Coordinates of C-alpha atoms and ligand atoms in Angstrom, one line a residue:
X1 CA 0.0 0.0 0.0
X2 CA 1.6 3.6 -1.4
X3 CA 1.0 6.1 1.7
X4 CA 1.2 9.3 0.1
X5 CA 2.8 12.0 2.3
X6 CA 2.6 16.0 1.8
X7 CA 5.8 17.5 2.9
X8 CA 5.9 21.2 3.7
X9 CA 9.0 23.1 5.0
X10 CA 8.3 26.0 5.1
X11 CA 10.8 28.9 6.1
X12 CA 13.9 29.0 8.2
X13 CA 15.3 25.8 9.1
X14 CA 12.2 24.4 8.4
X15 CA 13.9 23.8 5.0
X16 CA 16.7 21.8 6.5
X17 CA 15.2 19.9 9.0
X18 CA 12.5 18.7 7.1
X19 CA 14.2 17.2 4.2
X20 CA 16.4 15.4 6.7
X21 CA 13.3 13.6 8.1
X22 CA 12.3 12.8 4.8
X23 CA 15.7 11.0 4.6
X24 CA 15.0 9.0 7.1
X25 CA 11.7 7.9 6.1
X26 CA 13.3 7.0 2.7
X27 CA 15.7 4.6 4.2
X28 CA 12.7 2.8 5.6
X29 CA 11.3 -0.5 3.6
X30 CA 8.2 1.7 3.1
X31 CA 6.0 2.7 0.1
X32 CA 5.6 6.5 0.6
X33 CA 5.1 8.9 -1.9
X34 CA 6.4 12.6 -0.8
X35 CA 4.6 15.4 -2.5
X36 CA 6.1 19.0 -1.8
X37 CA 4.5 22.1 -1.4
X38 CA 5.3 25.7 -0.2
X39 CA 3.9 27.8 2.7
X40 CA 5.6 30.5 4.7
X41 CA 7.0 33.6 4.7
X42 CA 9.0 33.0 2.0
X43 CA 6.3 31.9 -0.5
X44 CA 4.3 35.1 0.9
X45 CA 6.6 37.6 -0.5
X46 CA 6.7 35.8 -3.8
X47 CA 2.8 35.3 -4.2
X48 CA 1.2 37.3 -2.0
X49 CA -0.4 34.3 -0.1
X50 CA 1.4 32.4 2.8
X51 CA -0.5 28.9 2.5
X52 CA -1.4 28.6 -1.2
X53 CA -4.7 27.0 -2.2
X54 CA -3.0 23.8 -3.9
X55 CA -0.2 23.4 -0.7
X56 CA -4.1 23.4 1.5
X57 CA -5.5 21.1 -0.6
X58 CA -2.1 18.5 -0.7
X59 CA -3.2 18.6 3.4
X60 CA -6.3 18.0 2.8
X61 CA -5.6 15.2 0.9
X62 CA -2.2 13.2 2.0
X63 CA -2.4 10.6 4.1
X64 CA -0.1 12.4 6.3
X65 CA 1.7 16.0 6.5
X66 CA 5.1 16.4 7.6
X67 CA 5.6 20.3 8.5
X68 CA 8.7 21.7 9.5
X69 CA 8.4 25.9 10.7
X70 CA 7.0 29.3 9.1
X71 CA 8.3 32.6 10.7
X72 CA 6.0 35.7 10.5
X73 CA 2.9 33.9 9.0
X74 CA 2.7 31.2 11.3
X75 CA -0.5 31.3 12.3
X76 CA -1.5 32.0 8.7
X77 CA -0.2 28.8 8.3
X78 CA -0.4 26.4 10.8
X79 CA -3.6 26.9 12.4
X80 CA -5.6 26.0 8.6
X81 CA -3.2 23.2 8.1
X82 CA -4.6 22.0 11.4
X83 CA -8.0 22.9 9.8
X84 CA -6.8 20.8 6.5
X85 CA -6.9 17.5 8.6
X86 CA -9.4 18.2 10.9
X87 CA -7.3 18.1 13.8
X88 CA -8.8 17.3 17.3
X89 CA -6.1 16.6 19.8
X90 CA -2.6 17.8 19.7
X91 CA -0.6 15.1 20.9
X92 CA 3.0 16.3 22.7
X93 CA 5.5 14.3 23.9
X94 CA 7.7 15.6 26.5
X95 CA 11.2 13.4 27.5
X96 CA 14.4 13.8 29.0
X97 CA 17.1 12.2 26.4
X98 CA 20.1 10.3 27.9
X99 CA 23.3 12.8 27.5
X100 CA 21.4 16.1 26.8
X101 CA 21.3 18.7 30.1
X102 CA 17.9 18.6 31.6
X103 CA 16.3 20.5 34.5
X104 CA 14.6 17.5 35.0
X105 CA 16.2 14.2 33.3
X106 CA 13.6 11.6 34.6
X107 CA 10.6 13.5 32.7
X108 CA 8.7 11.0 30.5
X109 CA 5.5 12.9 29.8
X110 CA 2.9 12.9 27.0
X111 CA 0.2 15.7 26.5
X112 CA -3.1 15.3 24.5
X113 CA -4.1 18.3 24.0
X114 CA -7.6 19.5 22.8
X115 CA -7.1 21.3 19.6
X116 CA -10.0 23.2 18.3
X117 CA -11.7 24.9 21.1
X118 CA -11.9 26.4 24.9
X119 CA -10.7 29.7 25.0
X120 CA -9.1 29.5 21.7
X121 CA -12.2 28.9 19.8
X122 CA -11.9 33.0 19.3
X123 CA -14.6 34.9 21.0
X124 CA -12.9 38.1 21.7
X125 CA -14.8 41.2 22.0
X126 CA -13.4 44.3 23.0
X127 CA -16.8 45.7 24.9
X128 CA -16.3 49.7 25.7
X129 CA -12.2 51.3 26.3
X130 CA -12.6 49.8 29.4
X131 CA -13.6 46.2 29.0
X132 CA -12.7 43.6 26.9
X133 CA -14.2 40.0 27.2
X134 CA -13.2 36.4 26.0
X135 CA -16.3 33.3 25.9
X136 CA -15.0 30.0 26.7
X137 CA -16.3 27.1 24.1
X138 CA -16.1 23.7 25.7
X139 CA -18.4 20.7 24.2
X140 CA -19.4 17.7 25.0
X141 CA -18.7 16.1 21.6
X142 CA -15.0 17.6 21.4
X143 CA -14.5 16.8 24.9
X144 CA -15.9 13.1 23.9
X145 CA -13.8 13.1 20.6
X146 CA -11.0 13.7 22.7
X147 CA -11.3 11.4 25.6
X148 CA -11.9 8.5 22.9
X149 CA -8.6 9.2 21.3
X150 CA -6.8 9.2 25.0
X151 CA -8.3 6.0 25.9
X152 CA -7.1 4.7 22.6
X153 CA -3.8 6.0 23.0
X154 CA -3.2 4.7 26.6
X155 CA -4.5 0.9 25.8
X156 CA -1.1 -0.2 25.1
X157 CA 0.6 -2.0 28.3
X158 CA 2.4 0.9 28.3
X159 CA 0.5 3.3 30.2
X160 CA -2.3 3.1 33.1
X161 CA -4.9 5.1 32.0
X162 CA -4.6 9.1 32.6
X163 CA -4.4 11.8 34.5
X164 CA -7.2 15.0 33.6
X165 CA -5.7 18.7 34.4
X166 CA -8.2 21.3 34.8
X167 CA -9.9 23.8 36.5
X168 CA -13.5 22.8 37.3
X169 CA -13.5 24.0 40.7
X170 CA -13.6 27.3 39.8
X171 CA -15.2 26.8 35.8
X172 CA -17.6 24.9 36.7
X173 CA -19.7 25.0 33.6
X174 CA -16.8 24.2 30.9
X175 CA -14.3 22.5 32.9
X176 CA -16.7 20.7 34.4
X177 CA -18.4 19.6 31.4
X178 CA -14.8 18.9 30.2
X179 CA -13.9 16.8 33.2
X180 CA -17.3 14.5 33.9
X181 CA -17.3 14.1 29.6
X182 CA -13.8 12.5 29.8
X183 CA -14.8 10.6 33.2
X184 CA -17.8 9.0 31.3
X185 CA -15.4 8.0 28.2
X186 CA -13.2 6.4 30.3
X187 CA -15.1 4.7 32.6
X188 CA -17.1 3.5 29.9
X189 CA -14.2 1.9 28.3
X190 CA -12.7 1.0 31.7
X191 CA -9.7 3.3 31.8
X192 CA -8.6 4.4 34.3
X193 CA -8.3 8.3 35.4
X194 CA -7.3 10.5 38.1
X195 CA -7.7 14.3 38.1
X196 CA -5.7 16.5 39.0
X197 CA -6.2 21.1 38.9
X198 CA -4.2 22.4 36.2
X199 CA -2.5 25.1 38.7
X200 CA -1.6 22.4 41.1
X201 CA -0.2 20.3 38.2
X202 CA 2.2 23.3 37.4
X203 CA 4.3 22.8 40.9
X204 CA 3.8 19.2 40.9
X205 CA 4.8 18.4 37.6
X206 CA 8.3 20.7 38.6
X207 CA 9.2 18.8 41.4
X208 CA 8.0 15.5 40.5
X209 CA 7.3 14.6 36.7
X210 CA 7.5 10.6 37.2
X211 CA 3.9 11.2 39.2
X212 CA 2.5 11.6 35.8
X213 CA 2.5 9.6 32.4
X214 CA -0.5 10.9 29.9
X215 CA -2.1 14.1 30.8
X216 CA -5.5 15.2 28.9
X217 CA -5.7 18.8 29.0
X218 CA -8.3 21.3 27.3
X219 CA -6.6 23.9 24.8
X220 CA -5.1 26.5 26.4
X221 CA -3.7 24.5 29.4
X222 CA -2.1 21.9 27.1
X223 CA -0.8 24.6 25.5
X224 CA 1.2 26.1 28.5
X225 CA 1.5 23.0 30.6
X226 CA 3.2 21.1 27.3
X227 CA 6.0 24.2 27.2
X228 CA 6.6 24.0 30.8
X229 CA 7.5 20.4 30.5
X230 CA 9.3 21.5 27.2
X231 CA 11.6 23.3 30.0
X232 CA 11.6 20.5 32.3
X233 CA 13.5 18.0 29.4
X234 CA 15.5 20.9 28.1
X235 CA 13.6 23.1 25.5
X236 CA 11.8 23.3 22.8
X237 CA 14.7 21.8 20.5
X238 CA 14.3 18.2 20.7
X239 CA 10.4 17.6 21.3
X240 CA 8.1 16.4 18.5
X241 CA 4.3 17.1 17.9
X242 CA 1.4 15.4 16.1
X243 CA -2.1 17.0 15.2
X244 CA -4.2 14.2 14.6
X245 CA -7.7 14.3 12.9
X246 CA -10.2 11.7 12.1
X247 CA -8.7 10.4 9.1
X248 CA -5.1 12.2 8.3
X249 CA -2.6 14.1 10.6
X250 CA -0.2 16.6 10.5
X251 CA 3.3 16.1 12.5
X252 CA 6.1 19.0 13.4
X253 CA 9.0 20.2 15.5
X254 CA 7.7 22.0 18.6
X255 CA 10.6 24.5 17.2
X256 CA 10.4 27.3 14.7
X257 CA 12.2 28.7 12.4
X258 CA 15.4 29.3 14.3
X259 CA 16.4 32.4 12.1
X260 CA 19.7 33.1 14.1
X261 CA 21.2 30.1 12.6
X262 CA 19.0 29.2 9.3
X263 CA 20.9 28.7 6.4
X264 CA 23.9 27.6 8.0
X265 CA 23.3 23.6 7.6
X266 CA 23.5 23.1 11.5
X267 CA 20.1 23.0 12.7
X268 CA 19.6 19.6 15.2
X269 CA 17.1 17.5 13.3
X270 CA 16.5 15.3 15.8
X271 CA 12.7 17.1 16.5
X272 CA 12.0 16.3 12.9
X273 CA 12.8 13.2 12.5
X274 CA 10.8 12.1 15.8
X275 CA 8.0 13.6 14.7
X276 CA 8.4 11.5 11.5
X277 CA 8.5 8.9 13.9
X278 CA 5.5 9.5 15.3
X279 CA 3.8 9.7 11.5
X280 CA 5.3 6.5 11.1
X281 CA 3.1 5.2 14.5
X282 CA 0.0 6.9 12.8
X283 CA 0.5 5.0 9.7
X284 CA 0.5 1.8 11.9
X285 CA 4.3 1.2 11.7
X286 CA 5.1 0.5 15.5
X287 CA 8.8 -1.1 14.8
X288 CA 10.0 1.1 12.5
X289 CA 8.7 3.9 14.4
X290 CA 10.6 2.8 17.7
X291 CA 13.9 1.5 15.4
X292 CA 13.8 5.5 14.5
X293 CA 13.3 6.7 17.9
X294 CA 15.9 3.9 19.2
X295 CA 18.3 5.1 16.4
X296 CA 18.0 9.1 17.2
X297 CA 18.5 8.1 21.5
X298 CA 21.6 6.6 20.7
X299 CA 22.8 9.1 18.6
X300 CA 21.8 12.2 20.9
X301 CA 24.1 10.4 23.5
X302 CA 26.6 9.4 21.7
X303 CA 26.8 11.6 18.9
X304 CA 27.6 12.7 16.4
X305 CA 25.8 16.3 17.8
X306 CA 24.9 19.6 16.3
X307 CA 26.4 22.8 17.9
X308 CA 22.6 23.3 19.7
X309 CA 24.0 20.2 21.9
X310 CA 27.4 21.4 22.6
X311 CA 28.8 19.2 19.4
X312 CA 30.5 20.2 16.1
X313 CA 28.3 18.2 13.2
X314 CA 26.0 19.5 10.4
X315 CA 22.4 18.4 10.3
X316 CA 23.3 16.3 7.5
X317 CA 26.3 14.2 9.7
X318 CA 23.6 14.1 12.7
X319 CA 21.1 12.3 9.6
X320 CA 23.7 10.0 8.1
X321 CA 24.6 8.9 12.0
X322 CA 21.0 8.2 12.4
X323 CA 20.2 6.7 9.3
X324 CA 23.4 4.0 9.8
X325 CA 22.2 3.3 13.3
X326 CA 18.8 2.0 11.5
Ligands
LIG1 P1 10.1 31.4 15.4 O1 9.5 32.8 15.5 O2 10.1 30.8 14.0 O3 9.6 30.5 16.5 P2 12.4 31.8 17.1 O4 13.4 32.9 17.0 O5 11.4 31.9 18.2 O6 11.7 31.7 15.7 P3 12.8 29.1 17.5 O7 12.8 28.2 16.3 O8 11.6 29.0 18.4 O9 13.2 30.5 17.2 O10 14.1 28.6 18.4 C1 14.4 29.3 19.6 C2 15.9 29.0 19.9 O11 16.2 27.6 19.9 C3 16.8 29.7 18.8 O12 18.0 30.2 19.4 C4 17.1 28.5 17.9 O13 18.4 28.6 17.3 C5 17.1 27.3 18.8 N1 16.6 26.1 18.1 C6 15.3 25.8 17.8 N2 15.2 24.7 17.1 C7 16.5 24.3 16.9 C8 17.0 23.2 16.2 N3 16.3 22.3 15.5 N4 18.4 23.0 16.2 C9 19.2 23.9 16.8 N5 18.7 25.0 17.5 C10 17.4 25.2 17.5
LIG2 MG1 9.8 30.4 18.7

């Protein structure tokens, strides 16, 4: 079976990182077909248009979209390409690699994120000079869509069951709808849960990461919860992401563009090619996926390393090292 694949690099080192991952998929006994399109800044001041109708549509239509960074027109960008595949959950990985300085080396954490609503959903009004208001959107059939997902995710022998960060005890309405939906889901399908307030997970989480494994969040706490555990493994640099919808996905660095050194064939691709990792998951390919993720451990500890990691190799030596390794 041919998977097709839309890849989209967009600006910055976007364009270096992402054809590295691509690499590595390559040198996998797998029938993908790569289809490239353009997005970003760069394609912006050519055409006037930062995420062009046909680069949309190549979304909309692959089985799978690898996406590496856009600078200024980010959000131009990413946020419809999460459109394009009708993303729900935002799945983050956060862990600690053997042999790169963390705050926090025994963090092994993964966030599911709810991607399409809460206060993101977009409600903004700005009322008179003085007041300005925001309305929450929480639903029962996103929160439902979501919890079905985790529960899917954590059924593995991996993991027992997951841990629900909110703040229902003081939004009752929305977090609480948010908290009893994913209850239900997972009782239903006998997972187990514990809960845990969003504010409270901050300090916990900081002095203790090993108390928690998979942690279901709405939007705008996965959002900021995910980057403080980002800190807690050492940065943004390394961590992976996946926006999954129904029936395709989109995967990316956490990272951006990384204009300071763009261009220079340096850029750490590990971020890239773990999120290619995790497309490979998606698409059902459990070994290869972990042979990749085995293949980039080893060579974050033992090198060879990019400058980002105190080493002296391009992104290109860091790919060959990883692609031998496989
Ligand atoms: P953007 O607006 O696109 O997010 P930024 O200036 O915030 O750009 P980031 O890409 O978020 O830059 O990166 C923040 C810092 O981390 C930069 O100093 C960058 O060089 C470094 N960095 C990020 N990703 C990588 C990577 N893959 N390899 C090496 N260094 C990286
Ligand atoms: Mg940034």
């Amino acid at each position: 079976m041919t998977h097709e694949i839309a890849v989209i690099p967009g600006d910055g080192i976007g364009q270096e990182v992402t054809p590295a991952a691509v690499e590595v998929l390559e040198s996998l006994d797998i029938d993908f077909e790569f289809a490239e399109a353009e997005a970003g800044d760069a394609v912006k001041a050519e055409t006037g248009e930062a995420l062009p109708q046909e680069t949309y549509d190549l979304a909309a239509s692959a089985d799978a979209t690898l996406f590496g960074a856009a600078g200024d027109t980010a959000a131009d960008v990413i946020l419809p390409l999460r459109g394009a595949v009708d993303s729900f959950v935002n799945v983050r990985p956060a862990k600690a690699y053997p042999g790169v300085d963390a705050v926090r080396p025994e963090t092994d954490l993964v966030f599911l994120r709810e991607n399409t609503e809460g206060v993101y959903a977009g409600h903004e009004d700005r009322l008179t000079q003085d007041v300005s208001t925001l309305t929450r959107v929480v639903t029962e059939s996103a929160s439902e869509r979501l919890a079905e997902f985790a529960c899917d995710y954590v059924s593995g022998d991996e993991h027992d069951g997951f841990t629900v960060a909110h703040k229902a005890n003081v939004m009752r309405e929305t977090d609480g709808l948010f908290r009893d939906t994913v209850r239900d889901v997972a009782d239903e399908n006998g997972v187990e849960t514990d809960e845990v307030l969003m504010d409270a997970f901050a300090t916990r989480v900081c002095l203790d990461p090993t108390q928690f494994d998979v942690v279901v969040c709405p939007n705008l706490a996965g959002d900021v919860l995910s980057d403080l555990a980002a800190g807690l493994v050492g940065g943004l640099g390394l961590l992976p992401s996946a926006n999954i919808g129904p029936e395709r996905a989109l995967f990316e660095p956490v990272h951006g563009t990384a204009p300071d050194i763009a261009g220079e064939g340096v850029a750490n691709p590990a971020a890239t090619i773990v999120s290619a990792a995790m497309l490979l998951e998606y698409l059902g390919y459990d070994d290869q996926a972990a042979a990749v993720n085995e293949a980039v451990e080893a060579t974050l500890a033992d090198g060879p390393r990019t400058p980002d990691l105190g080493g002296g190799a391009s992104t290109e030596d860091v790919t060959e090292a990883i692609i031998d390794r496989l």
